[in-house]
Amino acid sequence: MNEFLQQLINGLSLGAVYALIALGYTMVYGVLRFINFAHGDVFMVGAFSGMYLSRWLKPLLAHWPEWLFAVVVLAGSMAFCGVLGIVIERLAYKPLRERPRLTVLITAIGVSLLLEYSGQLLFGAAPRGFPSLIESRSLSGLGELHATNIQAFVLTATALLLGGLHLIVMRTRMGLAMRALSLNPTAAMLMGVNTNVVISFTFGLGSALAAAGAIFYASLYQAIEPFMGVLPGMKAFVAAVLGGVGSLPGAMVGGLILGVVETLVVGYSKVLGIPPGYRDAVAFVILILILLFKPSGLFGKQQREKV
Amino acid sequence: MGSRNSLLLCVLVFAVVSALFTGHPEAAWPLAQIDDYLLNILIMAGINVILAVSLNIVSGHTGQFSLGHAGFMAVGAYGSAAVTQIGGKPILNALSFLGGAAPICMFVLSLLVGGLLAALAGFAVGLPSLRLKGDYLAIVTLGFGEIIRVVIQNTEAVGGARGLTGIPAFTTLGWTWGLAAFCIYCVSALIRSTYGRGFLAVRDDEIAAEAMGVNTTKYKVTAFVVGSFFAGLAGALYAHLIGYITPEGFSFLKSVDVVVMVILGGMGSTLGVTVAAILLTALNELLRQAEQYRMVAFALLLIVLMIARPQGLLGGIDRWLQARRNRS
């Protein structure tokens, strides 16, 4: 039982990261109806900007409490990626607004490759160590369970971010406009919603969340490299599909489920008879199963195709 | 149609000439001895032509965007290598009654096994993916490609992550370009057949096609199976050229390489895609010094191309040739 709980703790902190990335996919899909392939690479940029920010700020803010320092780095890299997301949308996707979806998809793959290989050019291909923003300590009082303060920080910060996102989407005019746009773009435009601003805002918000996920991911695993975004990005996409693309609670739940399932499959690989090497295939098997049996996902609405 | 025929003729003549002159050291008339480096590039160009033309059936003609082509190539490469490397001795013994032709027969057998296994994989992927369109299909094919890679990586019988070494070097220029010509012929003939009209109908408007009684499922699966078969052949040729294959060599990035060829050549244009495959192979070699800038440039090219010229650099070239012929 203890082992199961232990796996659950590890799975949830990984799942929190997937959930944060998945939200970006889902929000962008909501307003533009396309899968932003480059989202996983924005995640990578988030990790690297976090690394550089913490290096620059460390001497300046040496006497600050470490959690506050971590929050500053987090906010800084979220802001950077938010701007990056907006710039990518303006330069690469906006000229293609009315084009076939395939064209946009290929462009997104191009943006993804551009970020990856520019990253390789700038940062080198070898994995780099991520500076620990918070000194890793084991939390006491959990009996035989082992959890670190980093995991606690990740889960708390994720909960706060998700709460903030909920407020933005449900309680602000911008959130209202986002929801209107995802319901019916033309009608929203006729009602006076400035679609360009809303789309930019959505990209910024999604990219900022991906950056937060990247800081958490890098804090948990401590190594970053230019291609680190590919697999988490694809898995987060699976999480978004699992929850129902376009649904915010779906992306959160899907991310958590995926993180837990993946960790459990690896943790119980002997019992299940699945070698731990198959870890990366788990997400894709889930994806194929969900698309076969419930393509709309757990929380998604069934969409009819109109001719 | 004319341009396709002349393309086929060019490739065939090239294949025959190269088979006669440079195929291998004991070729019939080894008049033109070219150095190994150039030979390898020419063979790689042929393999890339097969890959690009076969992906073009799926993505260009049928409109099903696939990101898993490297996975099918991997199945072909490993399947054929299993015949010649792992099962080499017993198979050679069984074929000993053929005398000197036994190794070549084994190679043909391995090509067939590689191609058919890849076609089987294509069938397995195509069937469940049918319900999906556009970006979803892209992600699922990507997922399948990755699953194939992970499975190979964890199968110790074929070397696991270390890869498979000691595959005999059977691939020659003649074989490669002969098969490339065969591939181009099959695709052109297929597109002109009733089946081909079905492919185009599915691409142009799936719902309308279905309403007109076109069995879209059948055409999509057929496109996948045919495309995968040739990808498997290309993988088999590749394995017997390099002699050493690893699962990492068939990653998502390899699929992207092929996608870039198809997009650059223009989706749905066999001629354009063939030219693009040859050009990009040459470009890869020329830019080997600037390896790290190459992919950045490709990525930029992809983005700019999609914004400025979505039909590809060479897209529409067949129609232009056709129009010119009609005028004269």
XYZ file of C-alpha atoms in Angstrom:
635
model
C 0.000 0.000 0.000
C 2.807 2.339 0.979
C 4.533 1.652 -2.297
C 1.353 2.490 -4.154
C 0.988 5.798 -2.322
C 4.621 6.550 -3.034
C 4.094 5.977 -6.758
C 1.006 8.134 -6.563
C 2.989 11.065 -5.116
C 5.632 10.774 -7.826
C 2.983 10.351 -10.513
C 1.006 13.369 -9.393
C 4.005 15.710 -9.536
C 4.809 14.484 -13.050
C 1.114 14.732 -13.930
C 1.023 18.348 -12.732
C 3.659 19.178 -15.344
C 1.704 17.371 -18.078
C -1.449 19.193 -17.018
C 0.231 22.605 -17.287
C 1.469 21.867 -20.817
C -1.808 20.250 -21.848
C -3.707 23.422 -20.916
C -1.770 25.326 -23.577
C -2.731 22.804 -26.255
C -6.351 22.849 -25.223
C -6.677 26.630 -25.038
C -5.077 27.179 -28.424
C -7.238 24.434 -29.910
C -10.264 26.130 -28.391
C -9.718 29.449 -30.160
C -7.935 28.421 -33.366
C -8.885 24.736 -33.872
C -5.373 23.598 -34.512
C -2.702 21.691 -32.629
C 0.234 23.903 -31.822
C 3.032 21.456 -32.494
C 5.634 23.924 -31.256
C 4.137 24.010 -27.765
C 6.540 21.363 -26.431
C 9.454 23.458 -27.614
C 8.148 26.579 -25.933
C 8.285 24.369 -22.835
C 11.980 23.741 -23.578
C 12.635 27.476 -23.958
C 10.927 27.965 -20.595
C 13.400 25.629 -18.929
C 16.419 27.346 -20.471
C 15.167 30.846 -19.692
C 14.631 29.666 -16.110
C 18.211 28.431 -15.970
C 19.681 31.703 -17.238
C 17.365 33.839 -15.093
C 18.307 32.025 -11.934
C 22.008 32.403 -12.776
C 21.689 36.135 -13.327
C 19.421 36.791 -10.387
C 21.209 34.560 -7.876
C 23.891 37.165 -6.921
C 21.321 39.980 -6.802
C 18.741 38.223 -4.704
C 21.069 36.070 -2.595
C 19.512 37.062 0.716
C 15.895 36.499 -0.341
C 14.068 33.439 0.994
C 14.470 30.644 -1.503
C 10.779 30.110 -2.190
C 10.429 33.796 -3.104
C 13.467 33.498 -5.358
C 11.887 30.466 -7.033
C 8.675 32.417 -7.568
C 10.598 35.319 -9.152
C 12.403 32.952 -11.560
C 9.103 31.244 -12.321
C 7.344 34.536 -13.069
C 10.243 35.804 -15.172
C 10.410 32.765 -17.364
C 6.617 32.639 -17.684
C 6.659 36.231 -18.902
C 9.447 35.486 -21.380
C 7.643 32.479 -22.851
C 4.354 34.340 -22.901
C 5.934 36.965 -25.145
C 7.599 34.235 -27.227
C 4.223 32.544 -27.734
C 2.643 35.805 -28.879
C 5.526 36.505 -31.283
C 5.326 32.981 -32.770
C 1.599 33.371 -33.334
C 1.997 36.796 -34.960
C 4.816 35.796 -37.306
C 4.023 32.213 -38.251
C 0.361 31.435 -37.665
C -1.453 34.725 -38.225
C -0.697 34.902 -41.986
C -2.311 31.467 -42.280
C -5.595 32.162 -40.470
C -7.818 31.277 -43.436
C -5.653 28.522 -44.925
C -6.267 24.754 -44.777
C -5.450 23.196 -41.426
C -2.743 21.033 -42.935
C -0.778 24.130 -43.966
C -0.923 25.468 -40.423
C 0.085 22.085 -39.024
C 3.158 21.910 -41.251
C 4.082 25.462 -40.265
C 3.784 24.458 -36.625
C 6.172 21.548 -37.257
C 8.528 24.059 -38.886
C 8.357 26.340 -35.838
C 8.974 23.339 -33.605
C 12.092 22.324 -35.569
C 13.278 25.926 -35.641
C 13.097 26.216 -31.855
C 14.776 22.842 -31.325
C 17.701 23.414 -33.644
C 18.169 27.071 -32.703
C 18.269 25.803 -29.133
C 20.903 23.288 -30.100
C 22.889 26.046 -31.768
C 22.633 28.406 -28.788
C 22.797 26.028 -25.832
C 24.660 23.023 -27.284
C 23.290 19.518 -27.693
C 24.589 18.098 -24.405
C 22.247 18.040 -21.393
C 22.840 20.866 -18.903
C 22.260 20.802 -15.179
C 19.344 22.882 -13.953
C 20.269 24.957 -10.873
C 18.218 23.933 -7.856
C 15.987 26.861 -7.045
C 15.028 25.256 -3.761
C 17.354 23.097 -1.691
C 15.952 19.570 -1.902
C 14.833 18.265 1.480
C 12.720 15.315 2.503
C 9.475 16.223 4.130
C 9.101 14.689 7.579
C 5.957 13.343 9.217
C 4.873 11.141 6.308
C 5.833 7.823 7.895
C 7.514 5.566 5.391
C 6.528 7.722 2.446
C 9.168 9.834 0.822
C 8.350 13.224 -0.614
C 10.582 16.228 -1.184
C 9.803 19.872 -0.599
C 10.276 20.340 -4.369
C 7.365 18.010 -5.034
C 5.307 19.917 -2.485
C 6.270 23.226 -4.118
C 5.355 21.877 -7.563
C 1.951 20.629 -6.457
C 1.108 23.809 -4.500
C 2.246 26.138 -7.265
C 0.354 24.123 -9.882
C -2.814 24.297 -7.808
C -2.412 28.075 -7.456
C -1.768 28.510 -11.190
C -4.784 26.417 -12.106
C -6.898 28.449 -9.679
C -5.643 31.654 -11.264
C -6.381 30.329 -14.733
C -9.899 29.422 -13.663
C -10.439 32.982 -12.418
C -9.082 34.465 -15.660
C -11.243 32.282 -17.876
C -14.436 32.497 -15.847
C -14.323 35.941 -14.226
C -12.640 38.387 -16.612
C -13.822 40.003 -19.822
C -10.859 38.469 -21.634
C -11.869 35.023 -20.388
C -15.408 35.624 -21.547
C -14.094 36.610 -24.969
C -11.970 33.448 -25.083
C -14.966 31.286 -24.303
C -17.057 33.129 -26.872
C -14.403 32.637 -29.524
C -14.185 28.921 -28.883
C -17.962 28.573 -29.101
C -18.374 30.407 -32.376
C -15.629 32.599 -33.880
C -17.838 34.413 -36.367
C -20.543 35.245 -33.881
C -17.940 36.410 -31.366
C -16.438 38.719 -33.978
C -19.870 40.143 -34.843
C -20.461 40.852 -31.162
C -17.380 43.063 -31.117
C -14.778 40.658 -29.760
C -11.343 41.644 -31.031
C -10.276 38.177 -32.146
C -6.630 39.051 -32.794
C -6.125 40.301 -29.264
C -7.896 37.292 -27.783
C -5.843 34.842 -29.847
C -2.604 36.585 -28.851
C -3.658 36.527 -25.218
C -4.491 32.826 -25.428
C -1.105 32.006 -26.921
C 0.630 34.087 -24.258
C -1.299 32.434 -21.444
C -0.721 28.912 -22.763
C 2.990 29.513 -23.315
C 3.378 30.995 -19.827
C 1.786 27.883 -18.319
C 4.141 25.702 -20.370
C 7.079 27.699 -18.971
C 5.815 27.074 -15.448
C 5.574 23.366 -16.271
C 9.130 23.496 -17.603
C 10.524 25.051 -14.400
C 8.785 22.341 -12.354
C 9.929 19.573 -14.689
C 13.518 20.839 -14.632
C 13.428 21.151 -10.833
C 12.218 17.559 -10.532
C 14.625 15.996 -13.054
C 17.469 18.541 -12.977
C 18.705 18.073 -16.561
C 17.655 20.148 -19.571
C 18.527 19.900 -23.264
C 17.189 21.375 -26.540
C 15.073 18.315 -27.365
C 13.613 17.906 -23.880
C 10.277 19.328 -25.014
C 9.495 16.733 -27.659
C 8.328 13.828 -25.509
C 6.641 15.806 -22.680
C 4.990 17.905 -25.374
C 3.560 14.885 -27.146
C 2.513 13.280 -23.873
C 0.798 16.482 -22.773
C -1.034 16.467 -26.078
C -2.200 12.940 -25.246
C -3.326 14.286 -21.869
C -5.316 17.004 -23.628
C -6.998 14.439 -25.893
C -7.655 12.163 -22.929
C -9.471 14.955 -21.132
C -11.218 16.150 -24.276
C -9.512 18.747 -26.440
C -10.942 22.178 -25.736
C -11.921 21.397 -22.158
C -9.841 23.070 -19.412
C -10.799 20.729 -16.545
C -10.263 17.879 -18.999
C -6.670 18.921 -19.635
C -5.965 19.093 -15.902
C -7.484 15.703 -15.141
C -5.973 14.154 -18.261
C -2.514 15.375 -17.287
C -2.778 13.995 -13.767
C -4.123 10.634 -14.984
C -1.368 10.310 -17.561
C 1.368 11.164 -15.052
C 0.048 8.634 -12.538
C -0.505 5.850 -15.087
C 2.945 6.305 -16.562
C 4.595 6.216 -13.154
C 2.562 3.181 -12.084
C 3.428 1.248 -15.251
C 7.124 1.837 -14.631
C 6.847 1.231 -10.876
C 4.954 -2.034 -11.284
C 6.703 -3.175 -14.463
C 7.598 -6.561 -12.890
C 4.033 -7.266 -11.793
C 2.523 -6.137 -15.092
C 5.163 -7.858 -17.205
C 5.869 -4.658 -19.146
C 9.576 -3.768 -19.326
C 10.270 -0.254 -17.977
C 11.734 0.609 -21.374
C 8.174 0.803 -22.685
C 7.547 3.876 -20.543
C 7.407 6.240 -23.510
C 4.975 4.012 -25.399
C 2.358 4.113 -22.613
C 1.070 7.543 -23.560
C 0.676 6.628 -27.229
C -1.171 3.411 -26.432
C -3.551 5.468 -24.270
C -3.937 7.958 -27.132
C -4.830 5.285 -29.646
C -7.274 3.600 -27.268
C -9.027 6.856 -26.414
C -9.290 7.896 -30.061
C -10.764 4.516 -30.920
C -13.306 4.254 -28.138
C -14.099 7.791 -27.008
C -12.628 10.320 -29.442
C -14.255 13.226 -27.638
C -12.273 12.454 -24.475
C -13.480 12.364 -20.883
C -14.906 15.889 -20.717
C -15.155 16.860 -24.374
C -18.336 17.477 -26.235
C -19.201 15.314 -29.216
C -18.863 17.451 -32.296
C -20.858 16.773 -35.400
C -19.269 17.510 -38.696
C -21.161 20.020 -40.771
C -20.973 19.970 -44.526
C 0.753 12.013 -67.890
C 3.474 12.560 -70.414
C 5.861 14.063 -67.925
C 5.422 11.075 -65.615
C 6.242 8.658 -68.397
C 9.348 10.541 -69.385
C 10.377 10.720 -65.725
C 9.950 6.973 -65.448
C 11.947 6.474 -68.609
C 14.808 8.640 -67.311
C 14.979 6.754 -64.020
C 14.798 3.384 -65.773
C 17.568 4.246 -68.195
C 19.653 5.494 -65.288
C 19.001 2.271 -63.384
C 19.936 0.026 -66.303
C 23.043 2.026 -67.162
C 24.196 2.096 -63.578
C 23.450 -1.600 -63.118
C 25.553 -2.436 -66.145
C 28.444 -0.126 -65.460
C 28.819 0.550 -61.780
C 26.595 -1.926 -59.966
C 29.497 -3.613 -58.249
C 33.128 -4.302 -59.031
C 32.313 -7.370 -61.127
C 29.641 -5.552 -63.144
C 29.261 -6.512 -66.757
C 31.191 -3.561 -68.132
C 32.929 -1.700 -65.320
C 33.732 1.214 -67.590
C 32.848 4.070 -65.330
C 34.429 3.503 -61.962
C 33.167 6.204 -59.645
C 34.475 6.591 -56.137
C 32.636 5.059 -53.187
C 31.610 8.354 -51.642
C 29.757 9.504 -54.758
C 28.299 6.030 -55.183
C 26.902 6.098 -51.654
C 25.317 9.495 -52.217
C 23.726 8.318 -55.460
C 22.323 5.243 -53.686
C 21.038 7.361 -50.792
C 19.354 9.643 -53.333
C 17.563 6.606 -54.787
C 16.452 5.437 -51.342
C 15.176 8.926 -50.546
C 13.278 9.006 -53.848
C 11.485 5.786 -52.857
C 10.717 7.182 -49.397
C 9.422 10.508 -50.691
C 7.361 9.053 -53.544
C 5.807 6.484 -51.192
C 4.936 9.080 -48.551
C 3.474 11.150 -51.352
C 0.844 8.445 -51.983
C -0.374 8.784 -48.416
C 0.083 12.510 -47.803
C 0.029 14.025 -51.260
C -2.468 12.000 -53.220
C -4.762 10.760 -50.467
C -4.353 13.772 -48.196
C -3.668 11.746 -45.043
C -0.834 13.578 -43.339
C 1.472 10.954 -41.852
C 4.394 11.549 -39.527
C 5.293 7.905 -39.019
C 7.079 7.045 -42.240
C 10.365 6.318 -40.459
C 8.552 3.698 -38.389
C 7.587 1.715 -41.508
C 11.092 2.166 -42.841
C 12.372 0.702 -39.567
C 10.072 -2.322 -39.905
C 11.392 -2.924 -43.417
C 15.004 -2.457 -42.397
C 14.783 -4.791 -39.405
C 12.608 -7.313 -41.215
C 15.006 -7.652 -44.113
C 18.076 -7.617 -41.873
C 16.507 -10.456 -39.900
C 16.502 -12.525 -43.092
C 20.048 -11.820 -44.255
C 21.904 -11.270 -40.998
C 20.148 -13.341 -38.322
C 18.807 -16.070 -40.584
C 21.580 -15.711 -43.147
C 23.377 -19.068 -42.931
C 20.394 -21.468 -42.911
C 18.604 -19.546 -45.639
C 21.732 -19.519 -47.767
C 22.052 -23.281 -47.253
C 18.425 -23.827 -48.212
C 18.975 -21.785 -51.364
C 22.266 -23.517 -52.224
C 20.681 -25.348 -55.173
C 20.635 -21.978 -56.952
C 24.422 -21.930 -57.014
C 25.972 -18.498 -57.444
C 22.605 -16.774 -57.544
C 21.800 -17.785 -53.950
C 22.954 -14.552 -52.224
C 21.020 -12.390 -54.687
C 17.922 -14.545 -54.222
C 18.282 -14.177 -50.474
C 18.507 -10.391 -50.915
C 15.354 -10.367 -53.033
C 13.660 -12.510 -50.403
C 14.751 -10.104 -47.672
C 13.473 -7.118 -49.662
C 10.124 -8.842 -50.029
C 9.980 -9.743 -46.340
C 10.894 -6.186 -45.361
C 8.336 -4.644 -47.686
C 5.532 -7.031 -46.730
C 6.163 -6.662 -42.986
C 6.062 -2.888 -43.392
C 2.850 -3.196 -45.426
C 1.383 -5.285 -42.614
C 2.387 -2.597 -40.131
C 0.813 -0.015 -42.433
C -2.411 -2.007 -42.441
C -2.357 -2.237 -38.649
C -1.825 1.520 -38.358
C -4.167 2.507 -41.144
C -7.170 0.600 -39.891
C -7.654 2.308 -36.521
C -6.450 5.698 -37.792
C -9.195 5.955 -40.363
C -11.585 7.675 -38.067
C -9.168 10.519 -37.594
C -8.391 13.493 -39.759
C -5.716 16.104 -40.196
C -3.814 16.937 -37.063
C -5.160 14.002 -35.066
C -4.003 11.568 -37.715
C -0.598 13.253 -37.772
C -0.204 12.762 -34.035
C -1.410 9.147 -34.116
C 0.944 8.181 -36.937
C 3.701 9.924 -35.014
C 2.694 7.902 -31.959
C 2.729 4.646 -33.922
C 6.146 5.476 -35.332
C 7.437 6.038 -31.810
C 5.825 2.810 -30.551
C 7.547 0.845 -33.329
C 10.848 2.420 -32.316
C 10.338 1.721 -28.601
C 9.410 -1.912 -29.347
C 12.562 -2.418 -31.435
C 14.628 -0.714 -28.753
C 13.382 -3.223 -26.187
C 13.697 -6.332 -28.361
C 17.021 -7.940 -27.559
C 16.724 -10.418 -30.442
C 17.403 -7.615 -32.928
C 20.054 -5.915 -30.846
C 17.860 -3.596 -28.760
C 19.153 -0.078 -28.335
C 22.651 -1.120 -29.489
C 21.365 -1.789 -32.985
C 22.013 -4.563 -35.444
C 25.441 -4.890 -37.042
C 27.029 -7.013 -39.732
C 24.252 -6.768 -42.306
C 25.738 -7.887 -45.635
C 26.190 -5.082 -48.182
C 23.879 -6.221 -50.964
C 22.491 -2.838 -52.012
C 23.861 -1.563 -55.296
C 23.133 1.450 -57.437
C 21.286 -0.699 -59.955
C 19.018 -2.305 -57.377
C 18.214 1.005 -55.726
C 17.353 2.939 -58.860
C 15.644 -0.086 -60.381
C 13.358 -0.235 -57.371
C 12.943 3.548 -57.455
C 11.751 3.250 -61.059
C 9.433 0.412 -60.023
C 8.070 2.577 -57.206
C 7.508 5.575 -59.480
C 5.848 3.338 -62.047
C 3.536 1.733 -59.471
C 2.527 5.076 -58.011
C 1.900 6.711 -61.389
C -0.078 3.717 -62.616
C -2.027 3.568 -59.363
C -2.937 7.235 -59.534
C -4.224 6.823 -63.081
C -6.322 3.795 -62.149
C -9.782 3.716 -60.592
C -8.028 3.421 -57.245
C -6.119 6.603 -57.886
C -9.303 8.509 -58.605
C -10.540 7.236 -55.255
C -7.394 8.563 -53.530
C -7.795 11.973 -55.105
C -11.482 12.055 -54.224
C -10.699 11.309 -50.579
C -8.125 14.094 -50.550
C -10.255 16.708 -52.266
C -13.427 16.246 -50.271
C -13.914 13.244 -48.082
C -17.556 13.880 -47.279
C -18.509 14.505 -50.893
C -16.611 11.376 -51.936
C -18.450 9.309 -49.378
C -21.762 10.754 -50.521
C -20.926 9.710 -54.088
C -20.436 6.141 -52.921
C -16.645 6.087 -52.674
C -15.538 3.660 -49.980
C -13.165 6.094 -48.281
C -12.007 3.555 -45.706
C -10.811 1.182 -48.399
C -8.839 3.861 -50.225
C -7.205 5.243 -47.117
C -6.070 1.792 -45.982
C -4.838 0.952 -49.496
C -2.822 4.161 -49.601
C -1.305 3.380 -46.220
C -0.451 -0.197 -47.186
C 1.134 0.717 -50.521
C 3.042 3.636 -48.993
C 4.312 1.474 -46.143
C 5.355 -1.321 -48.498
C 7.676 0.995 -50.398
C 8.900 2.613 -47.187
C 9.788 -0.909 -46.061
C 11.669 -1.532 -49.314
C 13.585 1.704 -48.793
C 14.400 0.620 -45.246
C 15.634 -2.760 -46.504
C 17.864 -1.089 -49.096
C 19.171 1.290 -46.451
C 19.990 -1.551 -44.038
C 21.951 -3.410 -46.718
C 23.766 -0.241 -47.745
C 24.969 0.950 -44.340
C 25.248 -2.526 -42.813
C 24.376 -1.192 -39.379
C 20.992 -0.044 -38.102
C 19.872 1.399 -34.764
C 16.371 2.298 -33.580
C 17.556 5.901 -33.110
C 18.175 6.150 -36.866
C 14.432 5.797 -37.485
C 13.226 8.459 -35.075
C 10.647 11.151 -35.638
C 13.322 13.363 -37.218
C 13.800 10.868 -40.057
C 10.066 11.091 -40.760
C 10.354 14.859 -40.808
C 13.177 14.611 -43.359
C 10.851 12.743 -45.718
C 7.985 15.138 -45.023
C 10.243 18.067 -45.961
C 11.049 16.346 -49.283
C 7.362 15.851 -50.052
C 6.405 19.391 -49.115
C 9.303 20.934 -50.986
C 8.509 18.886 -54.067
C 4.833 19.734 -53.841
C 2.259 17.374 -52.379
C 0.756 15.128 -54.990
C 3.400 15.740 -57.646
C 5.483 12.614 -58.277
C 7.921 14.462 -60.488
C 8.359 17.331 -58.056
C 8.858 14.995 -55.108
C 11.440 12.911 -57.008
C 13.422 16.002 -57.908
C 13.155 17.337 -54.354
C 14.402 14.044 -52.893
C 17.476 14.080 -55.130
C 18.157 17.773 -54.509
C 17.828 17.474 -50.752
C 20.116 14.439 -50.628
C 22.760 16.398 -52.515
C 22.180 19.454 -50.334
C 22.577 17.385 -47.173
C 25.987 16.257 -48.353
C 27.076 19.729 -49.423
C 26.005 21.181 -46.085
C 27.612 18.458 -43.990
C 30.204 20.974 -42.809
C 27.460 23.255 -41.537
C 25.392 20.448 -40.005
C 24.053 22.516 -37.118
C 22.795 25.302 -39.395
C 21.214 22.909 -41.870
C 18.145 22.034 -39.808
C 17.620 25.646 -38.757
C 17.593 26.588 -42.428
C 15.187 23.726 -43.272
C 12.827 24.794 -40.502
C 12.820 28.395 -41.716
C 12.321 27.186 -45.290
C 9.317 25.127 -44.175
C 7.677 28.105 -42.443
C 8.347 30.584 -45.245
C 7.220 28.050 -47.857
C 3.917 27.444 -46.092
C 3.217 31.163 -45.883
C 4.397 32.157 -49.347
C 4.056 29.062 -51.538
C 2.075 26.239 -49.895
C 2.047 24.121 -53.058
C 5.810 23.547 -52.652
C 8.771 24.846 -54.585
C 8.237 22.405 -57.433
C 4.487 21.905 -57.025
C 2.495 22.310 -60.190
C 5.529 21.502 -62.334
C 3.716 18.586 -64.016
C 0.780 20.803 -64.918
C 3.143 23.453 -66.279
C 4.883 20.862 -68.472
C 1.524 19.578 -69.635
C 0.341 23.051 -70.537
C 3.513 23.732 -72.485
C 3.140 20.525 -74.450
C -0.470 21.366 -75.269
C 0.512 24.778 -76.561
C 3.165 23.532 -78.960
